[in-house]
mmCIF file of C-alpha atoms in Angstrom:
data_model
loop_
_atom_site.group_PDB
_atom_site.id
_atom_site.type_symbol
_atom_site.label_atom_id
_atom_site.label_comp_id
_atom_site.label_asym_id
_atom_site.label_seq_id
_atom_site.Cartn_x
_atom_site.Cartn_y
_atom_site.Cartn_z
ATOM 1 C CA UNK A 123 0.000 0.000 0.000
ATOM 2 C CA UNK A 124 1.773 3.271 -1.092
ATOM 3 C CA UNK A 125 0.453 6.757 0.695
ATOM 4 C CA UNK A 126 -2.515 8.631 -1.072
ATOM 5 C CA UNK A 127 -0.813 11.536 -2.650
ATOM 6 C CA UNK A 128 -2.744 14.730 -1.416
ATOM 7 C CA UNK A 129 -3.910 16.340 -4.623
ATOM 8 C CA UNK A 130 -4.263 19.783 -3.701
ATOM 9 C CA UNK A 131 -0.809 19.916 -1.662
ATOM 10 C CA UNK A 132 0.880 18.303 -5.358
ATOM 11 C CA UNK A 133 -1.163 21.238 -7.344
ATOM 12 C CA UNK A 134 0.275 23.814 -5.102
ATOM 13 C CA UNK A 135 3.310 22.821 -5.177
ATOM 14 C CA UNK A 136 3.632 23.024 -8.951
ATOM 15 C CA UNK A 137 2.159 26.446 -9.023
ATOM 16 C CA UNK A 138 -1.440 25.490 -9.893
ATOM 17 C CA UNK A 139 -4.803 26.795 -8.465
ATOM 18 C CA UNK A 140 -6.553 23.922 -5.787
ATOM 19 C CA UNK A 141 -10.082 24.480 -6.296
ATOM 20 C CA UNK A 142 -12.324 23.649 -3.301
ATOM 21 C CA UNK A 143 -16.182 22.708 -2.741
ATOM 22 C CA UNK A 144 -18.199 23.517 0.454
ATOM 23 C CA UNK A 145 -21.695 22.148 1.120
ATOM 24 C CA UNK A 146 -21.569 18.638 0.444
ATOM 25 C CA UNK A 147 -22.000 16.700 3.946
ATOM 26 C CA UNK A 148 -22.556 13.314 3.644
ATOM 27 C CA UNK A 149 -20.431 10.767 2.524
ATOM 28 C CA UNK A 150 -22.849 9.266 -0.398
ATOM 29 C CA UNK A 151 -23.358 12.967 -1.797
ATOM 30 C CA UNK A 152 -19.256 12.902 -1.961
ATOM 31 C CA UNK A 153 -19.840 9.674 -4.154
ATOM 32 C CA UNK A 154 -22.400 11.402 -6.031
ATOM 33 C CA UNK A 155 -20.615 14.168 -6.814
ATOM 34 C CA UNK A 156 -17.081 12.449 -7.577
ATOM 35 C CA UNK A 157 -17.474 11.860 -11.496
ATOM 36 C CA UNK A 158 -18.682 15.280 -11.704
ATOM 37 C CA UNK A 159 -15.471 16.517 -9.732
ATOM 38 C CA UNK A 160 -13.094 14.254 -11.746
ATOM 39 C CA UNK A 161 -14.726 15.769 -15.016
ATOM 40 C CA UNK A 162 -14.501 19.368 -14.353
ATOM 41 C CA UNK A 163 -11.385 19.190 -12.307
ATOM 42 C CA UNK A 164 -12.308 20.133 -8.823
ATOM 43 C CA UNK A 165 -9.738 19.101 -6.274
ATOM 44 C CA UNK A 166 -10.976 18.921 -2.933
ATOM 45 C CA UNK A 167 -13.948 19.204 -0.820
ATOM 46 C CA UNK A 168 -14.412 21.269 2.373
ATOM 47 C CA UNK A 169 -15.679 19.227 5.379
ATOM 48 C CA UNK A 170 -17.119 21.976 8.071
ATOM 49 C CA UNK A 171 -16.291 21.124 11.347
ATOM 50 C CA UNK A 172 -16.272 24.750 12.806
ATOM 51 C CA UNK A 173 -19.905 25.481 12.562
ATOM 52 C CA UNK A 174 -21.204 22.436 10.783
ATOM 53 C CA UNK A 175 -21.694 18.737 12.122
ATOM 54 C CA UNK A 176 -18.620 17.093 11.298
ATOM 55 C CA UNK A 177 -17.197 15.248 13.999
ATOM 56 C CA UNK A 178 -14.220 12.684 14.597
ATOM 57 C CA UNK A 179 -17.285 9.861 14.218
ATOM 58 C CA UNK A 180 -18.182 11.012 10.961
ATOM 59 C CA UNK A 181 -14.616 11.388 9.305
ATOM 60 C CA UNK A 182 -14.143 8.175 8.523
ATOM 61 C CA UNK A 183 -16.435 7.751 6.167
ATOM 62 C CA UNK A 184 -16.705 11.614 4.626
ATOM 63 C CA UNK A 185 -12.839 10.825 4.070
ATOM 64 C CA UNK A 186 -13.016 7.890 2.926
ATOM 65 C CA UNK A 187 -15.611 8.874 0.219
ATOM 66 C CA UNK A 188 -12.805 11.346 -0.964
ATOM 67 C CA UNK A 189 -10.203 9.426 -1.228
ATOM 68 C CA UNK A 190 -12.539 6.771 -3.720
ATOM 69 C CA UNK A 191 -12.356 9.804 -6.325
ATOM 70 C CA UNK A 192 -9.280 11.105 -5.795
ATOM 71 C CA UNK A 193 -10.346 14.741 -3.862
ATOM 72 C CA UNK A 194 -8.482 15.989 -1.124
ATOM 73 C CA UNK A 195 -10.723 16.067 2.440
ATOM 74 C CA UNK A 196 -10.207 19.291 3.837
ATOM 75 C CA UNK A 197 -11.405 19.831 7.166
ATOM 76 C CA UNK A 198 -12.129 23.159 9.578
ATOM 77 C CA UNK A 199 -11.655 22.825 13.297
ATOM 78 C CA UNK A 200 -13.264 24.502 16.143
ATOM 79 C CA UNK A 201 -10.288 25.618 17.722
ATOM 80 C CA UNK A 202 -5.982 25.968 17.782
ATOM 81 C CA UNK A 203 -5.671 23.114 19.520
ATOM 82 C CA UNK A 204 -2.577 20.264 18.912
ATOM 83 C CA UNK A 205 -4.854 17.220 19.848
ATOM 84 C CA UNK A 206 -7.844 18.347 17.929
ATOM 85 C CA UNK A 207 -5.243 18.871 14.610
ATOM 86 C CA UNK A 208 -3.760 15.660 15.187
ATOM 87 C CA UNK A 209 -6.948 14.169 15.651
ATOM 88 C CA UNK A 210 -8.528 14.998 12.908
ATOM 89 C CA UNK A 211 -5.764 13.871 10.799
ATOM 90 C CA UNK A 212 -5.470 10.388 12.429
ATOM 91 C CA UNK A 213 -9.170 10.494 10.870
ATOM 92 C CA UNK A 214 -8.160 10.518 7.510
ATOM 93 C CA UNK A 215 -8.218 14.578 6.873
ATOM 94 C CA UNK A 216 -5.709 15.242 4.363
ATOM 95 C CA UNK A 217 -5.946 19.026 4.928
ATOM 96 C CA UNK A 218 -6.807 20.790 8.459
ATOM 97 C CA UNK A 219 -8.110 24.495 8.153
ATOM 98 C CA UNK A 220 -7.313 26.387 11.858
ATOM 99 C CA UNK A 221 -9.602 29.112 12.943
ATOM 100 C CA UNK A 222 -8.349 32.780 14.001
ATOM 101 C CA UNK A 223 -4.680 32.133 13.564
ATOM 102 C CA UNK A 224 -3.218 36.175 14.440
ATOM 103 C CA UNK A 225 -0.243 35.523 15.527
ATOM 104 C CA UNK A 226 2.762 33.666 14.418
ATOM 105 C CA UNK A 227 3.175 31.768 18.127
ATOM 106 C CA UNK A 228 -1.002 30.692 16.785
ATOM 107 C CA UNK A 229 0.465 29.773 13.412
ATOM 108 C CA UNK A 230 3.647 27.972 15.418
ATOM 109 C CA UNK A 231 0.854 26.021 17.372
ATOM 110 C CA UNK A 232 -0.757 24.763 13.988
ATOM 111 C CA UNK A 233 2.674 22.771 12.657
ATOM 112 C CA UNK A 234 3.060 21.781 16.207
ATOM 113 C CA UNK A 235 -0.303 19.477 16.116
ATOM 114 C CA UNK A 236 0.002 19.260 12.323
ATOM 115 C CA UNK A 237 3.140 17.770 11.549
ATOM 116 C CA UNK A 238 5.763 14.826 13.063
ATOM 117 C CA UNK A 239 8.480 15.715 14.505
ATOM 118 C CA UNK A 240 11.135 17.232 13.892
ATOM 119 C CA UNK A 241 9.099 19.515 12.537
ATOM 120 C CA UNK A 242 5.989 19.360 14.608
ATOM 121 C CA UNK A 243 4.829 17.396 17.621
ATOM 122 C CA UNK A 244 2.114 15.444 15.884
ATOM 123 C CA UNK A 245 1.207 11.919 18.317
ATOM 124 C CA UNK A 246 2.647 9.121 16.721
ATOM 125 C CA UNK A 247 -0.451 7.305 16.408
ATOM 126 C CA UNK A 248 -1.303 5.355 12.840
ATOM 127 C CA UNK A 249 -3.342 7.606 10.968
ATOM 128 C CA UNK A 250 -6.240 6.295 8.744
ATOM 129 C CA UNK A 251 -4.514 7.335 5.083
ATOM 130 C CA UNK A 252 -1.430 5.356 6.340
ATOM 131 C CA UNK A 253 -3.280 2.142 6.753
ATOM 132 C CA UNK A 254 -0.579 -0.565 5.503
ATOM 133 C CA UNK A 255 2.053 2.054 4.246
ATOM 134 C CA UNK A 256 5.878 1.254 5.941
ATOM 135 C CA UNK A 257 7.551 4.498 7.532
ATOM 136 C CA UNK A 258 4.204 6.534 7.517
ATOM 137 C CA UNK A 259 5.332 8.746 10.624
ATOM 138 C CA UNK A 260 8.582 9.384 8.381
ATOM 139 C CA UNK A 261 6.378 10.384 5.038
ATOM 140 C CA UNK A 262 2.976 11.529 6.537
ATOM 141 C CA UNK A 263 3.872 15.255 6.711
ATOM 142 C CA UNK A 264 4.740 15.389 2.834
ATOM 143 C CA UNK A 265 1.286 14.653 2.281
ATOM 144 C CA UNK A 266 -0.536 16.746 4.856
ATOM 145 C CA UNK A 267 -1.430 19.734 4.258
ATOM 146 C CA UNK A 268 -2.234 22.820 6.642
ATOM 147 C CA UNK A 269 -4.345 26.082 6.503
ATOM 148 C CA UNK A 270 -4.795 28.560 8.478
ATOM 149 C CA UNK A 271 -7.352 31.198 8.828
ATOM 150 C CA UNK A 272 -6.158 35.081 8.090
ATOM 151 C CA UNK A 273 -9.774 36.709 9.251
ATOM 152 C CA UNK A 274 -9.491 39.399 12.214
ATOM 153 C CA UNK A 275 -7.756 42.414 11.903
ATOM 154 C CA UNK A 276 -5.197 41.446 14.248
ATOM 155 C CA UNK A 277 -3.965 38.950 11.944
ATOM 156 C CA UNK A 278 -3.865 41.758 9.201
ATOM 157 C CA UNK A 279 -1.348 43.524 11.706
ATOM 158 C CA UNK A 280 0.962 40.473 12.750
ATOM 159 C CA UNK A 281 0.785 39.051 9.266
ATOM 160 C CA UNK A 282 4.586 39.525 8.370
ATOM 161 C CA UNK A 283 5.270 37.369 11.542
ATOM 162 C CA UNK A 284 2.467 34.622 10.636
ATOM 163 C CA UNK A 285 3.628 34.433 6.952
ATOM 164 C CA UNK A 286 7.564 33.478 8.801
ATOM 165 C CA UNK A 287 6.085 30.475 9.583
ATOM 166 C CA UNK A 288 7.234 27.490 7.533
ATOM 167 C CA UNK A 289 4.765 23.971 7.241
ATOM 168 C CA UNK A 290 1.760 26.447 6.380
ATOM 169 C CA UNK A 291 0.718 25.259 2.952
ATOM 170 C CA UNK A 292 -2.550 27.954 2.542
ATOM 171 C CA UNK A 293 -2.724 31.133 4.275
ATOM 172 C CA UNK A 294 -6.529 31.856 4.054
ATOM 173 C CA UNK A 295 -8.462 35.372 3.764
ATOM 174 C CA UNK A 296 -12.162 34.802 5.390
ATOM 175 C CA UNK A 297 -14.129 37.955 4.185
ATOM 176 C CA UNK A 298 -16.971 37.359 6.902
ATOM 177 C CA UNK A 299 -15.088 37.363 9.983
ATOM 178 C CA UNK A 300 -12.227 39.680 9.026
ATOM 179 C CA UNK A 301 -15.201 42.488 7.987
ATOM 180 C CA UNK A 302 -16.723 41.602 11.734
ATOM 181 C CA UNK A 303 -13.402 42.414 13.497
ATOM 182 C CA UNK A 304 -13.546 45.622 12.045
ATOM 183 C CA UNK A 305 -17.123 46.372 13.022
ATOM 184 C CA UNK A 306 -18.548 45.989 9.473
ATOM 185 C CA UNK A 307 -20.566 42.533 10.313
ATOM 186 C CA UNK A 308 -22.045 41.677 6.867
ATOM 187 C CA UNK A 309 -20.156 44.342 5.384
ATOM 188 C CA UNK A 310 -17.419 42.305 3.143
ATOM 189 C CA UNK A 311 -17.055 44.859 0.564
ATOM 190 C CA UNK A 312 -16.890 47.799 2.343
ATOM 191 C CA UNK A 313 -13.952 49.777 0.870
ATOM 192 C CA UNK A 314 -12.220 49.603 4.356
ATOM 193 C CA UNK A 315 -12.818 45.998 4.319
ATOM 194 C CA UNK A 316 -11.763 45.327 0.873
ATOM 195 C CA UNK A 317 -9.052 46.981 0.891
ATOM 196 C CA UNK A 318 -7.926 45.299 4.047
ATOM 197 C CA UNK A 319 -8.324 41.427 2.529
ATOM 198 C CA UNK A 320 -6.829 42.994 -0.598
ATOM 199 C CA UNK A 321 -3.839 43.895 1.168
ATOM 200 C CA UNK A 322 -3.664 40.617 2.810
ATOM 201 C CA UNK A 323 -3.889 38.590 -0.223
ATOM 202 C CA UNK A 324 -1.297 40.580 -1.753
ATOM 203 C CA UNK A 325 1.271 40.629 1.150
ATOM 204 C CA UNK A 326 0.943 36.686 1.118
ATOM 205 C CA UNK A 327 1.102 36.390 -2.433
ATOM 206 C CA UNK A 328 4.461 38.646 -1.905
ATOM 207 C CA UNK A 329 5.716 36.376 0.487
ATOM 208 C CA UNK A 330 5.684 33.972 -1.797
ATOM 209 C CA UNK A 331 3.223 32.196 -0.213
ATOM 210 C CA UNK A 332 0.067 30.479 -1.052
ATOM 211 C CA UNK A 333 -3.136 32.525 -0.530
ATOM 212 C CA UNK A 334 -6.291 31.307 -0.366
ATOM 213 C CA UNK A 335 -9.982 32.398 -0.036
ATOM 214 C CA UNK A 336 -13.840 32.090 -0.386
ATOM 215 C CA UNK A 337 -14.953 32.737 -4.346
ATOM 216 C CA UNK A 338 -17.843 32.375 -6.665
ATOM 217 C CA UNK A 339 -18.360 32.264 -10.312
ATOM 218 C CA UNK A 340 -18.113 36.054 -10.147
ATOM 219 C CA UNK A 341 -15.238 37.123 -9.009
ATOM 220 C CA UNK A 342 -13.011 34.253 -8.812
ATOM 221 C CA UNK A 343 -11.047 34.940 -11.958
ATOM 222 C CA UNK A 344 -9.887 38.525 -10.095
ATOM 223 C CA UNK A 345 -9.187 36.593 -7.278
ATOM 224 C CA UNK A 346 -6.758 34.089 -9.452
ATOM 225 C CA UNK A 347 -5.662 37.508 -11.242
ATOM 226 C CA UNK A 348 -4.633 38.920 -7.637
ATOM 227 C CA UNK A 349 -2.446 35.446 -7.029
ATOM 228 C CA UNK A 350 -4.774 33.415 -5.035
ATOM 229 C CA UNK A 351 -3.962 29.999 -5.492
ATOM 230 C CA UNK A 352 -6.594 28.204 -2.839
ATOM 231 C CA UNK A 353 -10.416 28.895 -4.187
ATOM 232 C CA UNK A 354 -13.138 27.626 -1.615
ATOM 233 C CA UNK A 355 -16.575 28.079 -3.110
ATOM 234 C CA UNK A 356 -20.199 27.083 -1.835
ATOM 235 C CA UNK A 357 -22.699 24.424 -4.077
ATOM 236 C CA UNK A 358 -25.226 26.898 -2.592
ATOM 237 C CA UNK A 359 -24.811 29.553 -5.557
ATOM 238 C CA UNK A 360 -24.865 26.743 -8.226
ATOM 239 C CA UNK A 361 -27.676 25.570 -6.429
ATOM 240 C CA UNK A 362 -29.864 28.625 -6.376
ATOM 241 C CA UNK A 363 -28.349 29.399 -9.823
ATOM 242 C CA UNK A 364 -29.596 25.975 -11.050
ATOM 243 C CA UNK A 365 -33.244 26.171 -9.417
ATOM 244 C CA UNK A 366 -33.457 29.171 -10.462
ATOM 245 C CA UNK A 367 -33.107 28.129 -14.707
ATOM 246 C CA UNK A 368 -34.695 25.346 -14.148
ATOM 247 C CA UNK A 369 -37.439 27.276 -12.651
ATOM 248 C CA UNK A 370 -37.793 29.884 -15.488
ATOM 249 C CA UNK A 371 -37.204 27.392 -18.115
ATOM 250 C CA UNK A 372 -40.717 25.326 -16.431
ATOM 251 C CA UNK A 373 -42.956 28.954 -16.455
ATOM 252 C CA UNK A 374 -41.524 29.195 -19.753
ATOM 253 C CA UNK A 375 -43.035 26.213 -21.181
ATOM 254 C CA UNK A 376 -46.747 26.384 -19.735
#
């Protein structure tokens, strides 16, 4: 048994865009949706774990329903916490996303419960992806990737420090919460706002790091103009979108 490569850490690493898909939660709509991911060239799916359902119970099999097509499982946490990482990659995550990460001691604390030693603390305990492979706590880390969360305005100020931080694969812009910590709650493109992500994503990009954050069919070709390189999108727009011409196209035809 050889280790699953980690599709969206390869893509990264060759200087493609890893495109991501939020809102599927169960493991049979995974299956569903895998030949339509392997046809249009979707890479991963984004398991919410923050304010959604998913628990260590339920990884397993949302995991495992990724790995039958190939996607990468990339799960949000509640909290910067080493077990809770570790955890949730002994589950069979091959990507954890860490909330609120503003300072670089908070991104230091992410490799710690992310990665094996020597350079992180992970538990040596067999992980679900490394099921029958030989050495895993000696190749697991080149296969796990790690995100962090760029969305208060104290991160905006101690970004330099964050971005110092080696092991972070993603460095992720969250418009919601980074508008909030300004006191503009539902106010993502608020100039002040704006031009507050804007800045992030561009500092990271800079860095020569890769930045990542949430898109739609809109505007994520600006976003991929600006240098982001990690796309997260909702099915909820191509649902609505969908309904909604499907909709029309019925009135249309009585």
């Amino acid at each position: 048994m050889e280790l699953r490569n980690n599709r969206i850490k390869h893509k990264l690493a060759a200087g493609g865009v890893a495109t991501v898909v939020s809102g599927i939660t169960h493991p049979d709509d995974i299956d569903a949706f895998g030949p339509i991911a392997e046809a249009t060239g979707i890479d991963g799916v984004w398991l919410e774990g923050e304010h959604g359902a998913v628990d260590a119970a339920e990884l397993g099999n949302l995991t495992r329903a990724c790995d039958i097509w190939g996607l990468t499982s990339v799960v949000r946490v509640n909290d910067n916490h080493q077990g809770l990482i570790y955890r949730t990659l002994d589950r069979g995550a091959q990507a954890v996303v860490v909330p609120h990460v503003n300072t670089r001691a908070e991104a230091d604390n992410v490799v710690a419960g992310g990665k094996f030693a020597p350079a992180g603390k992970r538990g040596m305990y067999t992980s679900r992806q490394y099921f029958g492979v030989d050495g895993y706590v000696h190749s697991g880390n080149d296969e796990t990737c790690l995100i962090v969360l760029i969305e208060d305005i104290a991160a905006h100020a101690n970004l330099d420090e964050i971005l110092a931080v080696d092991h972070i694969d993603v460095f992720f812009v969250a418009p919601s919460d980074f508008a909030a910590s300004m006191g503009r709650i539902g106010e993502t493109g608020h100039p002040a706002v704006k031009e507050k992500i804007e800045d992030s994503i561009r500092r990271i990009v800079a860095a020569g790091k890769v930045a990542g954050t949430l898109t739609d069919n809109d505007d994520v070709a600006d976003y991929v103009a600006m240098g982001v390189r990690f796309v997260l999108t909702a099915t909820k727009g191509w649902l609505q979108a969908g309904a909604a011409g499907f909709a029309a196209a019925a009135r249309g035809g009585s």
